[in-house]
Short mmCIF file of C-alpha atoms in Angstrom, two decimals:
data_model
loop_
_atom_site.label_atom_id
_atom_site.label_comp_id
_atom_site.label_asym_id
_atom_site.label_seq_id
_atom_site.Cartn_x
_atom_site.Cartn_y
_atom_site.Cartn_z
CA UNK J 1 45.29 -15.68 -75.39
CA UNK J 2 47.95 -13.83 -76.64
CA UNK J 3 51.63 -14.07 -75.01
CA UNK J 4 55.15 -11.92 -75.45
CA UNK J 5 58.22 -12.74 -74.77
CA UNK J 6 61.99 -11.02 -75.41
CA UNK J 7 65.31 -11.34 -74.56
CA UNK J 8 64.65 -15.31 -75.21
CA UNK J 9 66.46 -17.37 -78.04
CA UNK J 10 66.31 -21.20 -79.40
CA UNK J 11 70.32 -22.01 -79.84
CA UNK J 12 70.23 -25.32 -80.43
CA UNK J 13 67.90 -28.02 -81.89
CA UNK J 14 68.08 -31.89 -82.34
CA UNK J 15 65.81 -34.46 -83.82
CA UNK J 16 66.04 -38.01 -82.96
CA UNK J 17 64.46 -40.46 -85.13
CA UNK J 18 64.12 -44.66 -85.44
CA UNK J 19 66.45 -46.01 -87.23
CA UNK J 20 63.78 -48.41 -88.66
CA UNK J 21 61.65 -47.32 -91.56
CA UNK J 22 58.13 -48.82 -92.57
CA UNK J 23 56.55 -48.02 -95.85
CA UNK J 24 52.89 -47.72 -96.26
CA UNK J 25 52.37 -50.88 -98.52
CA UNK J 26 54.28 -53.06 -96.12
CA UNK J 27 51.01 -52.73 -94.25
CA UNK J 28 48.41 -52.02 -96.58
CA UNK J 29 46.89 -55.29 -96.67
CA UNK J 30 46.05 -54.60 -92.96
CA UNK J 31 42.96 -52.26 -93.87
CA UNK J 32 39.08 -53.02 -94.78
CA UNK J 33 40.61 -51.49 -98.25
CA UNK J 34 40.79 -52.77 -101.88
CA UNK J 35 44.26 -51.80 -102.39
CA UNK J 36 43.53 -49.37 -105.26
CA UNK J 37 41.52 -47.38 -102.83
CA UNK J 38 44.54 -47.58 -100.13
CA UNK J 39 46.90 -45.97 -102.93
CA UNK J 40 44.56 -43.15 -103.98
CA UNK J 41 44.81 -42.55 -99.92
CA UNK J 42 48.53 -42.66 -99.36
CA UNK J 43 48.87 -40.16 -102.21
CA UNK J 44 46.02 -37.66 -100.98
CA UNK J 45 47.23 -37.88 -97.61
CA UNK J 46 50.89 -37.92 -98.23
CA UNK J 47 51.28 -41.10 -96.68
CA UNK J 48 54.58 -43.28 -97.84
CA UNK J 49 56.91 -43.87 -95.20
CA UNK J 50 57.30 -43.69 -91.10
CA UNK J 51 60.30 -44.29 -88.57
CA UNK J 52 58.86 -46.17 -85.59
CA UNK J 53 60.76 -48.23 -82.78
CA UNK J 54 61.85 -51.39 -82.18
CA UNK J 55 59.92 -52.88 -79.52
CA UNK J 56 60.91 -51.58 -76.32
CA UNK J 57 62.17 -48.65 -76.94
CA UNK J 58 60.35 -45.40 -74.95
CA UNK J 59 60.32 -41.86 -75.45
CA UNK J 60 63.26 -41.28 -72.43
CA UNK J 61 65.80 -43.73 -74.53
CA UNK J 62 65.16 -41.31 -77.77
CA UNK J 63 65.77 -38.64 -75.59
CA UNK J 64 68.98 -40.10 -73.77
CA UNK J 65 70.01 -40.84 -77.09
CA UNK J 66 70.13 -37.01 -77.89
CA UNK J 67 71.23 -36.14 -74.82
CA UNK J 68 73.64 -38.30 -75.04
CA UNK J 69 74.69 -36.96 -78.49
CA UNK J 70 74.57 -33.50 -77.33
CA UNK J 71 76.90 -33.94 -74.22
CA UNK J 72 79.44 -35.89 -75.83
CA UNK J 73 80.29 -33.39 -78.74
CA UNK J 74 79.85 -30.64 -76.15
CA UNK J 75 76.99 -28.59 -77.73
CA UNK J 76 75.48 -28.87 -74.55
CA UNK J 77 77.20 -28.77 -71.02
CA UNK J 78 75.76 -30.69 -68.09
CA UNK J 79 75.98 -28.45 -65.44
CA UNK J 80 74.63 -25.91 -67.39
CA UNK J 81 71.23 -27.47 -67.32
CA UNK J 82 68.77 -25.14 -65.14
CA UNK J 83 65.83 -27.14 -66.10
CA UNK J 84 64.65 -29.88 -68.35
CA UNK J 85 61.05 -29.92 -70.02
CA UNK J 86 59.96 -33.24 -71.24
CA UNK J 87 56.69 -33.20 -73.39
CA UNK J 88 54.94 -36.64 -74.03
CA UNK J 89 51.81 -38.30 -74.19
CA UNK J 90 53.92 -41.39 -74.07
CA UNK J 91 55.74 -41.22 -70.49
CA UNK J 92 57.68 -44.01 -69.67
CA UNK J 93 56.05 -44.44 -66.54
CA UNK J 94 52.72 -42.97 -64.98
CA UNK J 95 55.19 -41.91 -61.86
CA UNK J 96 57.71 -40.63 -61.67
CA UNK J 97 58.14 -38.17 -64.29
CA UNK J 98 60.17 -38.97 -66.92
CA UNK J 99 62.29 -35.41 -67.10
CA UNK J 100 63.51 -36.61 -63.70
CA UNK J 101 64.05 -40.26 -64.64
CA UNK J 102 66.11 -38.93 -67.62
CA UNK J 103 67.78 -36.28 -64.91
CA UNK J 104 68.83 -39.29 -62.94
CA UNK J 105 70.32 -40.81 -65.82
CA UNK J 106 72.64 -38.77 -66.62
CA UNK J 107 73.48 -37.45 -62.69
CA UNK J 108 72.51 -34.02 -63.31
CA UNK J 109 72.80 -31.17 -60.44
CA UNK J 110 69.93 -31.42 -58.09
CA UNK J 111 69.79 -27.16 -58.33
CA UNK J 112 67.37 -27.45 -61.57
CA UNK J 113 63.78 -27.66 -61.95
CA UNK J 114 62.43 -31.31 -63.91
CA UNK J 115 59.18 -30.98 -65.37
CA UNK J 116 57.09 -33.31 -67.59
CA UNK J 117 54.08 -31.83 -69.76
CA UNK J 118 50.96 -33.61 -71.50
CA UNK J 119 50.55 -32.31 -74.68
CA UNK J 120 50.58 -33.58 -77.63
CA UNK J 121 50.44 -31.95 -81.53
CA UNK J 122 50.98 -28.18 -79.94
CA UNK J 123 53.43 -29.25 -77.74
CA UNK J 124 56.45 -28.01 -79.27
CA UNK J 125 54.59 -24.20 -78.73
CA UNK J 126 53.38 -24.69 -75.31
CA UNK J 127 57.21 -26.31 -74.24
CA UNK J 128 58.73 -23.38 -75.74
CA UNK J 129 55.97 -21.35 -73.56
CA UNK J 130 57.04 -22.80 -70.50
CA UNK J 131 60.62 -22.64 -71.53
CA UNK J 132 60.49 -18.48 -71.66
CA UNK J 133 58.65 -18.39 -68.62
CA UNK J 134 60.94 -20.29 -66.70
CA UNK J 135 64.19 -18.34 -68.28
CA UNK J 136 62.17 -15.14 -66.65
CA UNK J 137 63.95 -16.34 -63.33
CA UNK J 138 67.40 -15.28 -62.59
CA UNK J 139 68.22 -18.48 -61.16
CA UNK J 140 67.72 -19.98 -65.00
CA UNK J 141 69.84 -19.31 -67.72
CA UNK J 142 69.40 -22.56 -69.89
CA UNK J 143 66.90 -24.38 -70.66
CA UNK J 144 66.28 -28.11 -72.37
CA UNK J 145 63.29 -28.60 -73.84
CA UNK J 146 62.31 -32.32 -74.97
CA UNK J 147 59.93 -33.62 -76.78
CA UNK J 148 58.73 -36.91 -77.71
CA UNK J 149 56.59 -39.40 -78.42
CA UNK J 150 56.40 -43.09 -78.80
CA UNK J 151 52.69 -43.55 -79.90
CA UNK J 152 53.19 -46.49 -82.19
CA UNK J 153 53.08 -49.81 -79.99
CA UNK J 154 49.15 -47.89 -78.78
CA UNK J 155 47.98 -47.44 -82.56
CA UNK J 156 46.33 -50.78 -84.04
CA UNK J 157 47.39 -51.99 -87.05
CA UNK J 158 44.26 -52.82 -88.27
CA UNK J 159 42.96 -49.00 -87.83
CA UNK J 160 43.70 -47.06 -91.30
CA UNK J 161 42.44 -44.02 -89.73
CA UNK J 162 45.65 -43.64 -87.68
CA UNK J 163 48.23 -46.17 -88.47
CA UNK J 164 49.65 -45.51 -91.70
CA UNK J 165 50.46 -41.47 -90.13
CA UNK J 166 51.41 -42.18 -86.72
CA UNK J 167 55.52 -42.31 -86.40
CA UNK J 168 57.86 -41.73 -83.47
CA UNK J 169 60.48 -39.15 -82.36
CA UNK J 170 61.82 -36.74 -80.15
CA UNK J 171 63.55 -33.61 -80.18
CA UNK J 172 65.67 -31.54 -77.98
CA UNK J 173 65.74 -28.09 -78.36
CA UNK J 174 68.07 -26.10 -76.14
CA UNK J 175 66.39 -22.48 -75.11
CA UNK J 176 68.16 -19.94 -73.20
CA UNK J 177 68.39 -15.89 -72.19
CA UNK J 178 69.32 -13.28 -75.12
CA UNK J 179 70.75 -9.98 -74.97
CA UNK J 180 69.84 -9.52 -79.00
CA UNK J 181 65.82 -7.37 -78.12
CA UNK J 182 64.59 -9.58 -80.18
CA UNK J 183 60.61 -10.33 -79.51
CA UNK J 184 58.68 -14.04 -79.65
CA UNK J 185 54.69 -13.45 -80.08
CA UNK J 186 52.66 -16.43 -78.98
CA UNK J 187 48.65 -16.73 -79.82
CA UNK J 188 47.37 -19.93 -78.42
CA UNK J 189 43.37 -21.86 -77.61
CA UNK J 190 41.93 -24.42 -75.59
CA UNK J 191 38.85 -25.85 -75.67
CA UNK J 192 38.22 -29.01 -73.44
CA UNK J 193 34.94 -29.64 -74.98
CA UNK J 194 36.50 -31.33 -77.99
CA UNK J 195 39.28 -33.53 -75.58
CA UNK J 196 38.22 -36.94 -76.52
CA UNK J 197 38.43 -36.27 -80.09
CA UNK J 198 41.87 -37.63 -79.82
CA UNK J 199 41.84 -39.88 -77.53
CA UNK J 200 43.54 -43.21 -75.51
CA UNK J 201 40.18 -44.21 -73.65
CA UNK J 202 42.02 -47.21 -71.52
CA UNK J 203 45.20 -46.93 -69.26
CA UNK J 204 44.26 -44.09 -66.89
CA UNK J 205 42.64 -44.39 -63.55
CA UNK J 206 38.93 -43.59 -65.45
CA UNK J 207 38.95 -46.79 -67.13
CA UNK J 208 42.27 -48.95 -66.53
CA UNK J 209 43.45 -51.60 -69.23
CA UNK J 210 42.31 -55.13 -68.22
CA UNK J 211 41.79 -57.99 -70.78
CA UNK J 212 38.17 -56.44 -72.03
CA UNK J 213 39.74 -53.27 -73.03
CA UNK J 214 42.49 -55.28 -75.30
CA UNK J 215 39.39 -56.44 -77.41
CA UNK J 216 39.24 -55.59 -80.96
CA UNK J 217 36.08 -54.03 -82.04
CA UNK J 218 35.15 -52.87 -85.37
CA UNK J 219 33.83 -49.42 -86.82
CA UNK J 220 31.82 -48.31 -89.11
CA UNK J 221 33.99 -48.01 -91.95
CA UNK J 222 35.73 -51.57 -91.22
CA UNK J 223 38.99 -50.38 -88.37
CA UNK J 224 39.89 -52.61 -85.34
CA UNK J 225 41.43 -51.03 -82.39
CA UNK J 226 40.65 -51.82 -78.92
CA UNK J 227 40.21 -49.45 -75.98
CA UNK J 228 43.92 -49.52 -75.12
CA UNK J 229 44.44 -47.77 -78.79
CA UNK J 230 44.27 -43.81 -79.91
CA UNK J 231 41.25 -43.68 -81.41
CA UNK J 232 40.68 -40.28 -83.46
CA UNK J 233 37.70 -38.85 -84.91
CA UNK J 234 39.25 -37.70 -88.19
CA UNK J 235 36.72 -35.42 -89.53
CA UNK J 236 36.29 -33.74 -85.79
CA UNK J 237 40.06 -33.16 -85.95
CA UNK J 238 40.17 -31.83 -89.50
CA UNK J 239 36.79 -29.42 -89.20
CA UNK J 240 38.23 -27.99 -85.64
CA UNK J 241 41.69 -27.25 -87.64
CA UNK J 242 40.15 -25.71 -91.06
CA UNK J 243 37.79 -23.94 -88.68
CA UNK J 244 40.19 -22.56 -85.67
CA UNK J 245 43.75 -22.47 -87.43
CA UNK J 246 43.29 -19.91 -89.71
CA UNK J 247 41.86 -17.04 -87.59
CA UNK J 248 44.51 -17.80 -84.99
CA UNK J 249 47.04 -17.44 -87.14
CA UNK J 250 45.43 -14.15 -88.43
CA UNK J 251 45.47 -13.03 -84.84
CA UNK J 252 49.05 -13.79 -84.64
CA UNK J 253 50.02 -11.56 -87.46
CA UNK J 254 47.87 -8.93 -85.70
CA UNK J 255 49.28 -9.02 -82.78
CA UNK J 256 52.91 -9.39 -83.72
CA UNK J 257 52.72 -6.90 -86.37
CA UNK J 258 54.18 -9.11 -88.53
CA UNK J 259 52.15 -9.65 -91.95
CA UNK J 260 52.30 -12.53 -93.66
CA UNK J 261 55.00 -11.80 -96.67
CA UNK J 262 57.32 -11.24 -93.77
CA UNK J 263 57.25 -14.98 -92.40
CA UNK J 264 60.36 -16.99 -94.17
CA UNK J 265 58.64 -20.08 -93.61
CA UNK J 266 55.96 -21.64 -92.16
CA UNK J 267 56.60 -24.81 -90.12
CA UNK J 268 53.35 -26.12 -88.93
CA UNK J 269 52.61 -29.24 -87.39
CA UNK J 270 51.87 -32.30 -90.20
CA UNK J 271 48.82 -34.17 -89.31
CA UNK J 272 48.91 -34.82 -93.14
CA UNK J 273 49.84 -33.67 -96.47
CA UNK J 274 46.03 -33.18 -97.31
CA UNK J 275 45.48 -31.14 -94.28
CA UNK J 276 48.01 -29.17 -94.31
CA UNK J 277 48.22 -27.97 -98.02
CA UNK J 278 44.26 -26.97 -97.43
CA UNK J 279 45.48 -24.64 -94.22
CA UNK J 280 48.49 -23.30 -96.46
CA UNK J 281 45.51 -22.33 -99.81
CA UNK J 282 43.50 -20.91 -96.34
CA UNK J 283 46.13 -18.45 -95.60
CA UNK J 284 47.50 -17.92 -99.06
CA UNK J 285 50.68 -18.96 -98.06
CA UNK J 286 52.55 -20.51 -101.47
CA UNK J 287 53.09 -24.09 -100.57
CA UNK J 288 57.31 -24.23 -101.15
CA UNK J 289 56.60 -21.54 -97.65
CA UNK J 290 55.04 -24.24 -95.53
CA UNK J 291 56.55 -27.71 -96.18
CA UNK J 292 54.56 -30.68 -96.07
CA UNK J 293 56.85 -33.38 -96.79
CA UNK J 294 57.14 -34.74 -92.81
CA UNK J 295 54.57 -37.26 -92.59
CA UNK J 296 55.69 -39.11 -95.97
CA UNK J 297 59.00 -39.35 -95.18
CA UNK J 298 58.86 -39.75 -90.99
CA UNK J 299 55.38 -40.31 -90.50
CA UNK J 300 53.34 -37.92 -87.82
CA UNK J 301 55.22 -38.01 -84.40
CA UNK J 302 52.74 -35.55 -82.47
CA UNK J 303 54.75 -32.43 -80.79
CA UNK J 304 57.96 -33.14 -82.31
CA UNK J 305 56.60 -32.77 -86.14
CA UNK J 306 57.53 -28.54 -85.75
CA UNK J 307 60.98 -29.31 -84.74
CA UNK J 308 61.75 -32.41 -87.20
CA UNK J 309 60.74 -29.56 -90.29
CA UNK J 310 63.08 -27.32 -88.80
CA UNK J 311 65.56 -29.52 -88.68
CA UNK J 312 64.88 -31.33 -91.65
CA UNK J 313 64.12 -29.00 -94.19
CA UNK J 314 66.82 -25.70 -92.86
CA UNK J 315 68.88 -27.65 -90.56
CA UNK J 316 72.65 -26.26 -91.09
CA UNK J 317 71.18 -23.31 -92.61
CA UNK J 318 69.92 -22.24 -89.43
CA UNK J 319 73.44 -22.36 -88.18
CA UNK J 320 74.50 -19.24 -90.18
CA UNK J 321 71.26 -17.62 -91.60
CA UNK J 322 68.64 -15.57 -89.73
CA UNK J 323 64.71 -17.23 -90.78
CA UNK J 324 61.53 -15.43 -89.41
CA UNK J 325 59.41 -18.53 -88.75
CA UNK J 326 55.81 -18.98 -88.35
CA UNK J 327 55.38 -22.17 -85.54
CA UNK J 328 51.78 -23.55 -85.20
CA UNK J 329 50.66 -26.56 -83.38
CA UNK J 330 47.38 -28.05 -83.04
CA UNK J 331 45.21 -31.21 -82.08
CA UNK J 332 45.15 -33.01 -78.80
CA UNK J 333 43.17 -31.32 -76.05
CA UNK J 334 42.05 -29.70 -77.98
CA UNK J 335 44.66 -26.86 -78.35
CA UNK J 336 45.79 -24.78 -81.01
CA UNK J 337 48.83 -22.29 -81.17
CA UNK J 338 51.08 -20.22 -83.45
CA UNK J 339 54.25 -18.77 -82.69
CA UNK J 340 56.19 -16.39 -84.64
CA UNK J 341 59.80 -15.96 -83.69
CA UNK J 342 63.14 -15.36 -85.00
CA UNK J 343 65.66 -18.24 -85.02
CA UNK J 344 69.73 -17.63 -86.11
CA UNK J 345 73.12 -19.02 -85.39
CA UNK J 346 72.05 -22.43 -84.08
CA UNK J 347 74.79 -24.29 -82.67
CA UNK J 348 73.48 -27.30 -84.21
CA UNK J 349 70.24 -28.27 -85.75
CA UNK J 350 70.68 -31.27 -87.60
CA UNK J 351 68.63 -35.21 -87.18
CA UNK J 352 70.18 -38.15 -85.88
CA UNK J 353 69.18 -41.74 -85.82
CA UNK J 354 68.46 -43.91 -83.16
CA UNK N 1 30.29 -30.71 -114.95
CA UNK N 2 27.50 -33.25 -113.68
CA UNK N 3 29.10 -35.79 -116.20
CA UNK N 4 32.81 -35.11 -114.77
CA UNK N 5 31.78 -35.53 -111.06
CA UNK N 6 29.81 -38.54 -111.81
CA UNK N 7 33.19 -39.89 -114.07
CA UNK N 8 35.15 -39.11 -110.71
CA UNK N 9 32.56 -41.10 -108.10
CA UNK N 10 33.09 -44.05 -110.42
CA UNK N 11 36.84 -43.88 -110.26
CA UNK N 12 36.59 -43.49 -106.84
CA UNK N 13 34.17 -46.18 -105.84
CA UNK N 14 33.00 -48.53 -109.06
CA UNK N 15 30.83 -51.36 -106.79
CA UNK N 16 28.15 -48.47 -106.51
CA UNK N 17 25.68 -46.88 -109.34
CA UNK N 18 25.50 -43.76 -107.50
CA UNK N 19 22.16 -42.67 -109.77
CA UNK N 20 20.14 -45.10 -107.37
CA UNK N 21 21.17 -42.40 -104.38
CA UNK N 22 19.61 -39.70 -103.00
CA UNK N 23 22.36 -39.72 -100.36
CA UNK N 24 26.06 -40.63 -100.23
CA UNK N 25 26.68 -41.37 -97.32
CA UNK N 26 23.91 -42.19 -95.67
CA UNK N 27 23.68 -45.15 -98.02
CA UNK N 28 27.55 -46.01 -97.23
CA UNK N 29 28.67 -44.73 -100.65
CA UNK N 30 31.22 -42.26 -99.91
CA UNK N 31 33.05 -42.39 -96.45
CA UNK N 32 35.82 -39.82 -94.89
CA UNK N 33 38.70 -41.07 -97.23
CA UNK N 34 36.68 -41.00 -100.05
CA UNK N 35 35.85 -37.55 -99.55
CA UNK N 36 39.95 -36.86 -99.32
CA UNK N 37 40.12 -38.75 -102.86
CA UNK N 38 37.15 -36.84 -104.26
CA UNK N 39 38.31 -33.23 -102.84
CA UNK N 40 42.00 -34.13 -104.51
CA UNK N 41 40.28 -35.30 -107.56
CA UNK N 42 37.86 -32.06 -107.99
CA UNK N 43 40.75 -29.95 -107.17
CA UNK N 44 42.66 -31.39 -109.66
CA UNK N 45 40.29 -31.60 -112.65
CA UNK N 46 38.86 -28.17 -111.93
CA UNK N 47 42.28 -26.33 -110.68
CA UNK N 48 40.40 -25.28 -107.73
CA UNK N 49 41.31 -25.72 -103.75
CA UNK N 50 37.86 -26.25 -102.52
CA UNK N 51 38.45 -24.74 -98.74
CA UNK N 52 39.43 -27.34 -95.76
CA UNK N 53 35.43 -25.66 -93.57
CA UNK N 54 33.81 -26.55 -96.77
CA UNK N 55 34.50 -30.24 -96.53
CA UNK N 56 31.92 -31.59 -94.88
CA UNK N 57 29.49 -34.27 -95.64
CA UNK N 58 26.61 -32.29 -96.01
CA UNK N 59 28.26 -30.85 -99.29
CA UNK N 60 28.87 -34.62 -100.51
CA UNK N 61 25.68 -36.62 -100.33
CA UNK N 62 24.41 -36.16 -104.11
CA UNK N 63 26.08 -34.72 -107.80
CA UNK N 64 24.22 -31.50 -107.48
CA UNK N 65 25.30 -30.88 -103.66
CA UNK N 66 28.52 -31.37 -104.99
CA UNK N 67 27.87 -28.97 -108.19
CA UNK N 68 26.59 -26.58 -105.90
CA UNK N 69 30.24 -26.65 -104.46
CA UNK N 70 31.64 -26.16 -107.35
CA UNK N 71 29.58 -23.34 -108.38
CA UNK N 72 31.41 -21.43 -105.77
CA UNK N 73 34.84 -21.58 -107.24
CA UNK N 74 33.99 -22.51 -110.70
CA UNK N 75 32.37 -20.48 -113.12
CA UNK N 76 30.50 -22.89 -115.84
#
């Protein structure tokens, strides 16, 4: 499906991460690994370090934490809030939703719409979706859009498959009306076939977590996780992205009229360095034009991987250059979306640590 | 190039004599990970980028289903 958008703009954009860092050999002695084989890993993968919380800590308290930021040095104005997205896979509670717990937190105006999506690696493109469409009311003029996810306390240790990528974060990315013509092309899939190839099986009303589902049960290849852990098929995930991403994206420059030399940079969603570097040879897009250096230095934190390269690898540039930028998301669902849009003058797009 | 690859199964996992195999991984020789280390190796030694579709393990369970690989972006 393909989706347009104008007179939309991203003005602002935030990243808040852990303060507390864990490197891959602090828990390398976790995996059915010789060690030697764990090292060629972390270096194929891109593995090396990952921000995750203390115990405790949910995806609304990175959130208020940005918020909070963002308030306080008056980027962002409270009553100015028409609406306030909050993408997770990790809500703090099953109900209510969290946008409206985090709402409550802060006392903002009851005139505004709270709304809390489950997505999870092309989050960041379908929250921007939602953001435009909302904006396309005259009643909304600014929009916060917040992702996050705290998936590390429901990865096992003892599963290499997942543990040594999965990090936390959130971002908050402030979207609003434009008078500048400028136009945001969207191509984006689903196909609920694949779902559970990324997948918490225990928790939800299907199968609810009880003492059996905290069990530890071994694989194939030598990982414990119980049923109250994510449990990915890796090589599902990776065929269903070398498969599906590339066409999509060649869709997208299709549809936008935008060829490929025109894209500044590519900021796709880091599963891993492996992954991603195969997509970028894929497309012929030179490797300095789609960074992969996310998940070694923050680890994978789902929807809010697109944002944190933003931020981390333009941030202030952003603030005072123009960048055409290539967006694309994929994984849980399954889903899989590219966005190309233009993004200048950012009143802020910077990380902060929690 | 049979010599190399064989060179590079050995680096990657020495406990096995991988001329007693007629496949990989059926016999538990080479698993996901290993395939990551032996696609990063290959593309190394052979500055190739062996595509992200063709890594499956159909294209991994012997040295000549692997040469046969190869033979698409390397020219002997």
């Amino acid at each position: 499906m393909n989706l347009h958008f104008k007179n939309k703009k991203v003005t602002g954009i935030l990243t808040v991460l852990p303060a507390h860092e864990v490197h891959f050999e602090d828990e390398m002695e976790n995996y059915n690994s010789t060690i030697a084989k764990s090292l060629k890993l972390k270096a194929a993968m891109g593995f090396n370090k990952k921000r995750i919380v203390a115990d405790g800590v949910t995806s609304a308290d990175l959130c208020i934490a940005g918020l909070t930021h963002l308030f306080d040095n008056e980027t962002l104005r409270m009553e100015d809030v028409d609406a306030l997205i909050m993408v997770t896979q990790s809500p703090d509670y099953i109900m209510p939703p969290t946008s409206n717990v985090i709402q409550g937190y802060f006392g903002l105006k009851h005139d505004m719409i709270c709304l809390d999506i489950n997505q999870g690696c092309a989050g960041y493109i379908v929250g921007l979706i939602q953001a435009f469409m909302l904006l396309d009311q005259g009643a909304i003029n600014k929009v916060v859009l917040m992702n996050a996810d705290v998936l590390s306390p429901k990865v096992s240790k003892k599963d290499r498959n997942s543990n040594p990528l999965i990090g936390d974060g959130a971002s908050i990315t402030i979207v609003e009306k434009s008078t500048d013509n400028e136009e945001i092309f969207v191509s984006i899939k689903m196909n609920g076939e694949g779902a559970f190839a990324l997948q918490i099986p225990a928790g939800g009303a299907r199968l609810p977590s009880s003492p059996e589902t905290a069990i530890l049960k071994e694989d194939k290849n030598g990982n414990l996780r119980s049923e109250n852990h994510l449990v990915m098929k890796g090589d599902e995930v990776f065929n269903f992205v070398q498969t599906e991403v590339p066409p999509l994206i060649e869709e997208l420059y299709d549809y936008s009229k935008i060829g490929k030399d025109d894209v500044d940079f590519y900021m796709f969603h880091q599963p891993n360095k492996f992954m991603l570097n195969k997509l970028a040879d894929r497309l012929g897009v030179e490797r300095d034009k789609m960074p992969s250096n996310i998940v070694e230095n923050f680890g994978n934190s789902s929807g809010v991987t697109i944002p944190l390269a933003i931020t981390f690898n333009l941030g202030d540039k952003l603030c005072n250059q123009k960048y055409r930028l290539c967006l694309s998301g994929f994984g849980v669902g399954l889903t899989w979306a590219g966005m190309m849009i233009d993004m200048k003058d950012l009143s802020l797009c910077k990380i902060i640590y929690n | 190039m049979k010599n190399r690859i064989t060179e590079i199964l050995r680096e990657i996992r020495s406990e096995f004599d991988f001329s007693t195999s007629s496949n990989f991984i059926e016999d538990g020789m080479l698993d996901s990970f290993d395939i990551v280390n032996l696609v990063t190796m290959l593309d190394e030694e052979f500055k190739i980028s062996i595509e992200g579709t063709q890594i499956i393990p159909d294209n991994f369970v012997s040295v000549e289903s692997i040469c046969s690989l190869l033979s698409k972006y390397v020219k002997e």
